[in-house]
Structure formats: structure tokens, C-alpha cells
Amino acid sequence: MACQAVLCQTIPWYLLVDPQPLSLRLYRLDGDNYVEQASARPGETLRFTAPIVTELDPASLGD
């Protein structure tokens, strides 16, 4: 996913929460593009150690 110049300078990571179907996707900046670092659907756990250490299950987000 290509990024715009301003975003590339200020947002090295972002978490995309997709409500339909429910999923989480963590993206990191790699050069001029964002690459998917991790993803999870309900019942799965999204685990990552950068930019912070955390674990998330999309099902925990509720309705």
C-alpha cells in the first residue's frame, strides 16, 4: 500500500480495524510503502512487539 509523502514522514505504523468482516491488520512503513506486519480475525490473537508489545483478539472489541 503506497503512502502519501506527509504520512510517510509521520506515521511509521498503523492498525486497521475492519468491521466487515471483523479483522485487525497492523501495517508498518517500509520505504515508501506500508506492508502488513500482522493480522487476526475473531478467535485469533494479533501479537506484536513493535511499536508496542501487545496482544489483541478482534472478538474482544465487542459489537
Coordinates of C-alpha atoms in Angstrom, one line a residue:
M1 CA 0.0 0.0 0.0
A2 CA 1.6 3.3 -1.1
C3 CA 1.7 6.2 1.3
Q4 CA 1.5 9.9 0.8
A5 CA 4.6 11.9 1.5
V6 CA 3.3 13.6 4.6
L7 CA 2.0 10.3 6.1
C8 CA 5.3 8.5 5.4
Q9 CA 7.1 11.1 7.5
T10 CA 4.9 11.0 10.5
I11 CA 3.1 7.6 10.7
P12 CA 5.5 4.6 10.8
W13 CA 2.8 2.1 12.0
Y14 CA -1.0 1.9 11.9
L15 CA -3.6 -0.6 12.9
L16 CA -6.5 -1.1 10.6
V17 CA -9.8 -2.3 12.2
D18 CA -12.1 -3.7 9.5
P19 CA -15.7 -4.1 10.8
Q20 CA -17.0 -6.3 7.9
P21 CA -15.7 -9.0 8.2
L22 CA -14.2 -8.1 11.6
S23 CA -10.4 -8.2 11.4
L24 CA -7.3 -6.4 12.6
R25 CA -4.3 -5.6 10.4
L26 CA -1.1 -4.0 11.6
Y27 CA 0.9 -2.2 8.9
R28 CA 4.4 -0.7 9.1
L29 CA 6.2 1.7 6.8
D30 CA 8.9 0.1 4.6
G31 CA 10.4 2.7 2.4
D32 CA 7.6 4.4 0.5
N33 CA 5.0 1.6 1.1
Y34 CA 3.1 0.1 4.0
V35 CA 3.5 -3.6 4.5
E36 CA 1.3 -5.9 6.6
Q37 CA 3.1 -6.9 9.7
A38 CA 0.4 -9.0 11.4
S39 CA -3.3 -9.8 11.1
A40 CA -6.1 -11.5 13.1
R41 CA -9.8 -12.4 12.8
P42 CA -12.1 -13.2 15.8
G43 CA -10.8 -16.1 17.8
E44 CA -7.2 -15.4 16.7
T45 CA -4.7 -13.3 18.6
L46 CA -2.9 -10.4 17.0
R47 CA 0.5 -10.3 18.6
F48 CA 3.3 -7.8 18.0
T49 CA 6.3 -6.4 19.8
A50 CA 6.7 -3.2 17.8
P51 CA 5.8 -0.4 18.0
I52 CA 4.5 -1.6 21.4
V53 CA 4.2 -5.0 23.0
T54 CA 0.5 -6.2 22.9
E55 CA -1.9 -8.9 22.1
L56 CA -5.4 -8.3 20.8
D57 CA -8.3 -10.6 19.8
P58 CA -10.7 -8.9 17.5
A59 CA -13.6 -10.6 19.3
S60 CA -12.7 -8.6 22.4
L61 CA -13.8 -5.4 20.6
G62 CA -17.5 -6.2 21.1
D63 CA -20.4 -5.4 18.8

